[in-house]
CSV table of C-alpha atoms in Angstrom, one decimal:
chain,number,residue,atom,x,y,z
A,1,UNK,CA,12.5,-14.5,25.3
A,2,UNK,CA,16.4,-14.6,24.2
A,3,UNK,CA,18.9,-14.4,27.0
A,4,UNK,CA,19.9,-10.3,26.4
A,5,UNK,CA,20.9,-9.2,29.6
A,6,UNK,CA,18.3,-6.4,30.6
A,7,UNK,CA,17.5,-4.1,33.6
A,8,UNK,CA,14.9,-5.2,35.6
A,9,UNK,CA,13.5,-1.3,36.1
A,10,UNK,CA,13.0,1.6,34.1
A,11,UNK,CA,11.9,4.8,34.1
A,12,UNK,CA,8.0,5.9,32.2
A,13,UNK,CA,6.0,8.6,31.7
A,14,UNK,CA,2.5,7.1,33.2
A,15,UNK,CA,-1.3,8.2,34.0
A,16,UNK,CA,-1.0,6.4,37.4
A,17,UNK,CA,-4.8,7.8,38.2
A,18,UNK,CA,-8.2,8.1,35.6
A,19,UNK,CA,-7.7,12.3,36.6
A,20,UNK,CA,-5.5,15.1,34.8
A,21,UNK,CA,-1.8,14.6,34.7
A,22,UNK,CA,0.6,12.2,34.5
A,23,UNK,CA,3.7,11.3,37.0
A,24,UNK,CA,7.3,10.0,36.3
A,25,UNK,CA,7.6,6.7,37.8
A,26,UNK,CA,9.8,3.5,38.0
A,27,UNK,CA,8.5,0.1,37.1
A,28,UNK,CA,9.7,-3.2,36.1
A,29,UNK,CA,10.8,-3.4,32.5
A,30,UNK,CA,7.7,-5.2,30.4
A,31,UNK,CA,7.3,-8.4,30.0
A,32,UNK,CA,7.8,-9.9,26.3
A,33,UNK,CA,5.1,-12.2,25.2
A,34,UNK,CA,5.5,-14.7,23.0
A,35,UNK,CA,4.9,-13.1,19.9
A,36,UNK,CA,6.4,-9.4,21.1
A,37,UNK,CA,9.8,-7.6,20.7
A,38,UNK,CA,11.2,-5.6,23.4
A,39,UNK,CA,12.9,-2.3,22.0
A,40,UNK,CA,14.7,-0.2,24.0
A,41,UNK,CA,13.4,3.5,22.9
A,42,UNK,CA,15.7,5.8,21.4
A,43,UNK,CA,13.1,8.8,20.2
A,44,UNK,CA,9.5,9.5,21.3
A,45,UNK,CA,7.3,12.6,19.6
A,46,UNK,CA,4.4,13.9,21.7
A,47,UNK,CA,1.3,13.5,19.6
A,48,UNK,CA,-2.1,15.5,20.2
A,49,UNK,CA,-3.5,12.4,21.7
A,50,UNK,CA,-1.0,12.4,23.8
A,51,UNK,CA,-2.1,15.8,25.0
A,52,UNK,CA,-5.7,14.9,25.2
A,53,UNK,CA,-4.7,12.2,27.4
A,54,UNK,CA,-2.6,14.1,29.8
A,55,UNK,CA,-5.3,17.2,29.8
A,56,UNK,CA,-8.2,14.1,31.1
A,57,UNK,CA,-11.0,15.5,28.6
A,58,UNK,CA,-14.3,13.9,27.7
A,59,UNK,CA,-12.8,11.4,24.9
A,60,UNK,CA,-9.8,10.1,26.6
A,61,UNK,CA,-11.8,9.8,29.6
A,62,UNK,CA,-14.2,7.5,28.3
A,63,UNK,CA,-11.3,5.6,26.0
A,64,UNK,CA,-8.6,5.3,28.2
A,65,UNK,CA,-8.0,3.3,31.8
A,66,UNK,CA,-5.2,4.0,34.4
A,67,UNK,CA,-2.3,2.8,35.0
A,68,UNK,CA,-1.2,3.5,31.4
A,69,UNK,CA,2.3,4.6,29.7
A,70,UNK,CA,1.9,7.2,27.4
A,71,UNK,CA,3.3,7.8,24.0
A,72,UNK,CA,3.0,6.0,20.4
A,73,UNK,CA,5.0,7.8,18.2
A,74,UNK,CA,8.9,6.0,18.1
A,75,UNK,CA,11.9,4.9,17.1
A,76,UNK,CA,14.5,2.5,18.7
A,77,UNK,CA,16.7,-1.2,18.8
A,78,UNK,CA,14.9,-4.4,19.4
A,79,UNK,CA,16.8,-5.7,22.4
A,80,UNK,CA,15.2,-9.1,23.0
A,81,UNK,CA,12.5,-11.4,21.4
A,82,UNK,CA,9.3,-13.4,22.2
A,83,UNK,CA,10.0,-17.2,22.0
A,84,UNK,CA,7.7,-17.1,18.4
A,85,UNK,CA,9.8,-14.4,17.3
A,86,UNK,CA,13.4,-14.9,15.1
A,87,UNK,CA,16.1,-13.7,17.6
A,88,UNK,CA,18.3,-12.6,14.9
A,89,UNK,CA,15.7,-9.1,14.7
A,90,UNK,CA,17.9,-8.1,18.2
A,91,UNK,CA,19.9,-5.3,17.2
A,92,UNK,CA,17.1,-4.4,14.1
A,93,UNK,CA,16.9,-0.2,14.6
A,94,UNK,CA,12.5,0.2,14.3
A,95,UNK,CA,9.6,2.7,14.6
A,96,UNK,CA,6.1,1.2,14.8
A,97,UNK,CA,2.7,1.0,13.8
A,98,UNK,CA,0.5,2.4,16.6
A,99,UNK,CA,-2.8,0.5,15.4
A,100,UNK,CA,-2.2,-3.3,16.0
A,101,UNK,CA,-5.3,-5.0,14.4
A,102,UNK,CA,-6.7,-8.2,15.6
A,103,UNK,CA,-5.8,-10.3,12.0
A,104,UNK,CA,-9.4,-12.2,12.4
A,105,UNK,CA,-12.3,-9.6,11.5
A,106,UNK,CA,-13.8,-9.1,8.1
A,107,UNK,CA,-11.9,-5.6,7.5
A,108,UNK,CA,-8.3,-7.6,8.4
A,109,UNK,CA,-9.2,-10.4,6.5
A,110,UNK,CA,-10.1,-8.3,3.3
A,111,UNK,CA,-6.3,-6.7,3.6
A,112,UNK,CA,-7.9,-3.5,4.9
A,113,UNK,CA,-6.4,-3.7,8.4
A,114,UNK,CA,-6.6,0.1,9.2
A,115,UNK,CA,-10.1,-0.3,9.4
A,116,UNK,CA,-10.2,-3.3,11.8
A,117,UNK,CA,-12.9,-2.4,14.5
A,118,UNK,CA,-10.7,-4.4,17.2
A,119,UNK,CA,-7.4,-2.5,17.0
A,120,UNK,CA,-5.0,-1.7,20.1
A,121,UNK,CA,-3.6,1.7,20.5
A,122,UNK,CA,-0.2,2.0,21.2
A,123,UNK,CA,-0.1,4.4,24.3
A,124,UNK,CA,-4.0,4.4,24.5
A,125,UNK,CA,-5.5,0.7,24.7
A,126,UNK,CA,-1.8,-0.5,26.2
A,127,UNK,CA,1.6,0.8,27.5
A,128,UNK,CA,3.4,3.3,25.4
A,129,UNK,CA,6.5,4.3,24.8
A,130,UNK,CA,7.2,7.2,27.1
A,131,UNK,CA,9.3,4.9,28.7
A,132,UNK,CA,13.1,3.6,28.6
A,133,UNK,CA,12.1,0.2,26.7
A,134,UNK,CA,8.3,-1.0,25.4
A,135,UNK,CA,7.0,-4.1,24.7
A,136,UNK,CA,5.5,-4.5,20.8
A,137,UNK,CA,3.7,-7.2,19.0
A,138,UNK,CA,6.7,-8.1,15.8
A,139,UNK,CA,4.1,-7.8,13.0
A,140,UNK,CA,3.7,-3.7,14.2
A,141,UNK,CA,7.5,-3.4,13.6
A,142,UNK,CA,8.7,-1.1,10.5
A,143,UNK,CA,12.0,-1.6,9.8
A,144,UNK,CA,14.2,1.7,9.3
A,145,UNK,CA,17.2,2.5,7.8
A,146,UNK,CA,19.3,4.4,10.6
A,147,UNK,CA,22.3,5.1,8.0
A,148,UNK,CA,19.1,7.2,6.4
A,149,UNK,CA,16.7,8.1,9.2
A,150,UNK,CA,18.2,9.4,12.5
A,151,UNK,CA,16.4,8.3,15.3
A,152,UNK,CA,14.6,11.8,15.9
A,153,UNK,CA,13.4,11.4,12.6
A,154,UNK,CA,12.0,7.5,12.4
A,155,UNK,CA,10.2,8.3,15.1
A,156,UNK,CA,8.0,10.9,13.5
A,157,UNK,CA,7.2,8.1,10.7
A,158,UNK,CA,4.3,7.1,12.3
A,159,UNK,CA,2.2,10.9,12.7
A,160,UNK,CA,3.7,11.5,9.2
A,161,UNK,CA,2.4,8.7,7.4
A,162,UNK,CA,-1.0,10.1,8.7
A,163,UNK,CA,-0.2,13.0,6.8
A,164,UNK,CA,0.7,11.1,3.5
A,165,UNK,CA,-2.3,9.2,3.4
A,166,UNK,CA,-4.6,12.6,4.3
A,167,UNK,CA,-2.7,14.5,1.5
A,168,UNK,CA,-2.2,12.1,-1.6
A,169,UNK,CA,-5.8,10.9,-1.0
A,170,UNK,CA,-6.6,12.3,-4.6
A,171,UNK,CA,-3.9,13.4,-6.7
A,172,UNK,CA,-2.6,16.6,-5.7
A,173,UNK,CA,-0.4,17.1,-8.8
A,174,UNK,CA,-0.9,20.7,-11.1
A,175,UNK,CA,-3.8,21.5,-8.2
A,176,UNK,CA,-4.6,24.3,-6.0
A,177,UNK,CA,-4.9,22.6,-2.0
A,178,UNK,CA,-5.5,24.7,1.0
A,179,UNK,CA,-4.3,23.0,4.2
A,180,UNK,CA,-7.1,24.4,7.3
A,181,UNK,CA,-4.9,23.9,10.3
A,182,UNK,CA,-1.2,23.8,10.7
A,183,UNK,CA,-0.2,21.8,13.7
A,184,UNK,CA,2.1,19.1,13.3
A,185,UNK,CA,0.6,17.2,10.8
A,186,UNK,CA,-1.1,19.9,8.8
A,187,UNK,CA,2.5,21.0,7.9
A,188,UNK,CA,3.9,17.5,7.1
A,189,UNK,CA,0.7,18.2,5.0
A,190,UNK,CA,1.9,21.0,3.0
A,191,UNK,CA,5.4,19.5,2.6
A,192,UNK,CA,3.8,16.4,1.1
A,193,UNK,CA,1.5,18.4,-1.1
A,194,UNK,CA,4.8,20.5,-2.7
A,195,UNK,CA,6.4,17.5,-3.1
A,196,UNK,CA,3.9,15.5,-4.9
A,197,UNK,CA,3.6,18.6,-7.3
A,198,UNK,CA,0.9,20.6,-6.1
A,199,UNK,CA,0.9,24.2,-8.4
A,200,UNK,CA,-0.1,26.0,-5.3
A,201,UNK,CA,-0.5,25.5,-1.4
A,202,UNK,CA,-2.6,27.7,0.8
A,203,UNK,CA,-2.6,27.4,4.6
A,204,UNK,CA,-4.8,28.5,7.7
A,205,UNK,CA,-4.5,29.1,11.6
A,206,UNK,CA,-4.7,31.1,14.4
A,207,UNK,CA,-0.6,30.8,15.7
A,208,UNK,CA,1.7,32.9,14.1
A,209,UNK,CA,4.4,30.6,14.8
A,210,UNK,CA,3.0,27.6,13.0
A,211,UNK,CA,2.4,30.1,10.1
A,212,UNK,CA,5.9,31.0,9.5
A,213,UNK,CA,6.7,27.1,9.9
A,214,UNK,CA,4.0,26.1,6.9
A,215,UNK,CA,5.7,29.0,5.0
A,216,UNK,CA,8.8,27.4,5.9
A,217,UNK,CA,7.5,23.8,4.6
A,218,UNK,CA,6.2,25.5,0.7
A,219,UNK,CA,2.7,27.1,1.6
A,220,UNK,CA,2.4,29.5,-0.9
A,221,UNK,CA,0.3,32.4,1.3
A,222,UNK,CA,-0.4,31.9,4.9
A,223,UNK,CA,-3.8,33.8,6.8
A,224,UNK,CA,-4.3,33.6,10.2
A,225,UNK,CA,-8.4,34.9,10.6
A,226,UNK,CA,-7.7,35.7,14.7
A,227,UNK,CA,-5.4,38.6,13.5
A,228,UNK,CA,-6.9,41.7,14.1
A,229,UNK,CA,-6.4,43.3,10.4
A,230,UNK,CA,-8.0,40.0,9.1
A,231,UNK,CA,-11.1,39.8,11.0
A,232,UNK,CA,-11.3,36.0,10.5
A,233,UNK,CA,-12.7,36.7,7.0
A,234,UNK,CA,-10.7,32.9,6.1
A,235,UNK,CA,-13.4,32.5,3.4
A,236,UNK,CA,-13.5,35.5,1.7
A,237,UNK,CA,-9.6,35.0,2.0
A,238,UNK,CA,-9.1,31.4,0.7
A,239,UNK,CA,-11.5,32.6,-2.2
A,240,UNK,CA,-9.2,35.7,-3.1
A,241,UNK,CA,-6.3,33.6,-3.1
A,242,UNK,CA,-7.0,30.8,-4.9
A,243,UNK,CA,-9.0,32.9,-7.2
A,244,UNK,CA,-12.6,30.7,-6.7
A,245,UNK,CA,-10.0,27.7,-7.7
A,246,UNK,CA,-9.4,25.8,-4.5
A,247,UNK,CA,-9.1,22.1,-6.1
A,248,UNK,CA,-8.9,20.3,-2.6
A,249,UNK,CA,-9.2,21.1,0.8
A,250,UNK,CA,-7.5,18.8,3.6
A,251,UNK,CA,-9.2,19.5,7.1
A,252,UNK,CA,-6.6,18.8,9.7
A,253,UNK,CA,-7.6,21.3,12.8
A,254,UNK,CA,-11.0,19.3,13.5
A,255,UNK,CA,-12.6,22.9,14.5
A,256,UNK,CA,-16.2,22.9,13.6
A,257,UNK,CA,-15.5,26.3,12.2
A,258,UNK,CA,-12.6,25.0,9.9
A,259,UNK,CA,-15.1,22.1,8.9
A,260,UNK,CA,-17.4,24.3,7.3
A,261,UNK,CA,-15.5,26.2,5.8
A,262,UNK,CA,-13.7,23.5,3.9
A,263,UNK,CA,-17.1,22.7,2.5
A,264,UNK,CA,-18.0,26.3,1.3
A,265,UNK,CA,-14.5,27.2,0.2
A,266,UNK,CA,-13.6,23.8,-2.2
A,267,UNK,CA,-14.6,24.6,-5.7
A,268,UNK,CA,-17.8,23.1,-7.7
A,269,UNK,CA,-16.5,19.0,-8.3
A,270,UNK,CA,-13.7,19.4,-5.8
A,271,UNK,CA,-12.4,17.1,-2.7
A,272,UNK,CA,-12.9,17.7,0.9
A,273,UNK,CA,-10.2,15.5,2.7
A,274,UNK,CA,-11.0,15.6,6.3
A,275,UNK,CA,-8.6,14.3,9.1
A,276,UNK,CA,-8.9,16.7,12.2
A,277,UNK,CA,-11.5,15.4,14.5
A,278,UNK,CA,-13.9,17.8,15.7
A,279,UNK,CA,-14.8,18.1,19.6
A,280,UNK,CA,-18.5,17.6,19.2
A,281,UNK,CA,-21.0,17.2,16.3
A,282,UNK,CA,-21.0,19.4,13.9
A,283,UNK,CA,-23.8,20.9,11.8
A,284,UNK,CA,-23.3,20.9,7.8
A,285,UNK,CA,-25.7,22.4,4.5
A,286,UNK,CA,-25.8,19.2,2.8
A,287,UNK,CA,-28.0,20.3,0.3
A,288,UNK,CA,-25.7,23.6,-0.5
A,289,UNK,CA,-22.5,22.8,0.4
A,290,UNK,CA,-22.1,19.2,-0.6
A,291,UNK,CA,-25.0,18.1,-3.1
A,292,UNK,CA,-25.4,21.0,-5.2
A,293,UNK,CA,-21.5,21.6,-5.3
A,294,UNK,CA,-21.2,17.9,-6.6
A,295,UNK,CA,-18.2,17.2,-4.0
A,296,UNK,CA,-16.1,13.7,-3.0
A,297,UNK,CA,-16.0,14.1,0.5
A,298,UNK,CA,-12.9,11.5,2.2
A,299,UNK,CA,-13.1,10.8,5.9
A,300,UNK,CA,-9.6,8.9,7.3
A,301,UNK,CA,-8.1,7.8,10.3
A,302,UNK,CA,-4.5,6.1,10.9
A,303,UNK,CA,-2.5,4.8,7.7
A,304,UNK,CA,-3.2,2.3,5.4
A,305,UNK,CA,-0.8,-1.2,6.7
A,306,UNK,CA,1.7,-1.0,5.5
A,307,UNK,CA,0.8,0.6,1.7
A,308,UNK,CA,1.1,4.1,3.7
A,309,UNK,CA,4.9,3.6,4.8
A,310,UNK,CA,6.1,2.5,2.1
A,311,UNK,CA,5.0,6.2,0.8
A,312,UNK,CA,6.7,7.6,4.3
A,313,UNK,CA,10.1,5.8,3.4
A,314,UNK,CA,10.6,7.0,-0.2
A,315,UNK,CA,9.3,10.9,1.0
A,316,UNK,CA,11.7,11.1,3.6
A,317,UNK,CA,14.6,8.7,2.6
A,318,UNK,CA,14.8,10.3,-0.6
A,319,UNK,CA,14.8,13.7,0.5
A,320,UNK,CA,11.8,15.3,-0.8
A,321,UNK,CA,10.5,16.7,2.7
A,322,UNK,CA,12.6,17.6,5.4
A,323,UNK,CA,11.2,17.3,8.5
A,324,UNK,CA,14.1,18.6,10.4
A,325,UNK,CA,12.3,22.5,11.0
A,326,UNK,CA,9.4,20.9,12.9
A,327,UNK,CA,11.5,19.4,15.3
A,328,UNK,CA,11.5,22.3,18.4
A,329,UNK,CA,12.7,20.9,21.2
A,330,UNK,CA,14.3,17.6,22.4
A,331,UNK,CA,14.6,16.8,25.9
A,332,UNK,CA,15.3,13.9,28.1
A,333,UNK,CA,12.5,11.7,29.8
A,334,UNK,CA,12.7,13.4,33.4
A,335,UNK,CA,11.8,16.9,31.3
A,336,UNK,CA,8.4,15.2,29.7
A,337,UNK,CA,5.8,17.4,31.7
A,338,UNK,CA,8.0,20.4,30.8
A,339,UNK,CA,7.3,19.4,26.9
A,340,UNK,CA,3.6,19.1,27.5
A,341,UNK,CA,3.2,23.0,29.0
A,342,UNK,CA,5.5,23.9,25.4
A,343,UNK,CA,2.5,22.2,23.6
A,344,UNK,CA,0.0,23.5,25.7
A,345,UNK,CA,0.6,26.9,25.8
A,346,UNK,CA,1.3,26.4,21.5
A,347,UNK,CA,5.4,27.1,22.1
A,348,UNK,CA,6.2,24.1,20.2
A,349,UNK,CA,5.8,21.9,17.3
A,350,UNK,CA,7.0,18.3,17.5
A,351,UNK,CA,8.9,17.6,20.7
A,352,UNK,CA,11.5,14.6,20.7
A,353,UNK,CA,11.7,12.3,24.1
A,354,UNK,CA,14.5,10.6,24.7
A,355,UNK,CA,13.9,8.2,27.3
A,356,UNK,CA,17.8,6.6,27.6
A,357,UNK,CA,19.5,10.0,27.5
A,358,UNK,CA,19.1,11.4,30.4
């Protein structure tokens, strides 16, 4: 480790117990292994696993161990190195791959790392960044222009490149895509989908406040099927307003409902993208919906390393989406919990940490 002069404490956001909740606590700052950077955190988003994490349920209690920091999704400076690692990268402003892969498996070794069935979560497997500094392997790092990307903004890099890879699985150009769940990364969805030159974007869910967002980001014509007047007719209405033409369908709300409609609303030949993941199995005509209809179905997780940033960086340096709207709130470290109620009680889109303002 270089000889940057560091605090020996700092402030995190941890699950000190395998229960609900999480507490605010002071630990030493991490140790910096060999091959590791130490960046000192200047943005943090709350993601969804993030939430499912905090709220205890049945996945991140079987996936996840206490004493853990939370957070993955970031931006900051690199403020000291592992001894393998060039000291000149202190000073470097980053955001970070979340999936560090193991380099040694069949899937790494075939330059398909996102599918490598040993990676480390970021805030899930190891500590995150919901914390003042965080400890990184180097080869996770993503370099970011600050004079381009503020802080706030790199560090939604990470949940948007999920996004990119979900909505420019097939070509989206001159088609008709309905988006089935706007939360954060259904609308980075929609802006992607307008500006890679989809004709027309249609958009789904139950919060009206999410609606008016993905109107905000290009959608086209927004339903929400818990609305009284609609009676949660969504297929009858992504049918009318796509006119039987619904080209592609990208899934990002995971609800089993939402799943099966994608399948029955996509037209004859067209592509089901799906990204949410659903709470529990879920039951599907395969004969009907997905034989007969002569679909491409598309199941992803995570980004492609690193083909899907490079994607991020031209969307977002170049100005074809703007993800300035989707940022709600931004609030210091101390204020986390606060930010997790917002979410919770669906007050919120993306929320900004920043752990060394407080």
């Amino acid at each position: 480790m270089s000889n940057y002069v560091l605090p020996t404490k700092m402030k995190a956001l941890r699950k000190i117990q395998n229960a609900p909740g999480a507490e605010l606590v002071t630990i030493p700052i991490p140790r910096v292994a060999s091959d590791d950077v130490l960046i000192k955190v200047e943005a943090a988003s709350i993601c969804g696993t993030d939430l499912h994490i905090m709220e205890w349920d049945s996945w991140s209690s079987n996936r996840v161990k206490a004493p853990i920091t939370l957070g993955h999704e970031m931006a900051g400076t690199v403020v000291a190195t592992g001894t393998n690692i060039d000291p000149t990268l202190i000073g470097e402003f980053v955001s970070c791959e979340s999936h560090i892969t193991c380099g040694s498996c069949s899937q790494c070794e075939s330059q398909t790392p996102h599918m490598c069935p040993n990676t480390e979560i970021i805030g899930v497997d190891r500590d995150g960044c919901f914390a003042e500094y965080i400890s990184v392997p180097e080869k996770v790092l993503w370099h970011t222009n600050r004079s381009k990307l503020n802080p706030k903004i790199a560090a939604l890099q990470e949940a948007f490149g999920g996004a990119v890879r979900a909505s420019l699985a097939h070509n989206p150009r001159g088609k008709t895509v309905a988006v089935l769940g706007c939360g954060p990364i259904g609308l980075f969805s929609i802006a992607i989908l307008k500006a890679a030159g989809a004709s027309k974007v249609i958009a789904t869910d139950t919060n009206e406040y999410r609606l008016s967002l993905a109107s905000e980001m290009g959608a086209d014509s927004v339903f929400n099927p818990a609305s009284d007047a609609n009676c949660g007719n969504t297929l009858e209405w992504l049918h009318k307003a796509s006119k039987h033409n619904i080209d592609i369908v990208v899934e990002m709300s995971g609800a089993p409902v939402s799943i099966k409609t994608a399948f029955k609303a996509v037209r004859q030949g067209g592509y089901v993208n799906l990204f949410g993941i659903p709470p529990r199995p879920v039951e599907i005509d395969i004969a009907d919906d997905l034989i007969f209809k002569n679909i491409t179905i598309l199941a992803l997780n995570g980004r492609e390393i690193f083909d899907t940033w490079h994607k991020t960086r031209e969307l977002l340096e170049s100005g074809l989406v703007d993800l300035n709207p989707l940022i709600s709130h931004t609030l210091p470290l101390d204020r986390a919990m606060e930010a997790f109620d917002l979410l919770k009680n669906g007050k919120a889109c993306k929320i900004l940490i920043e752990p060394n303002n407080s």
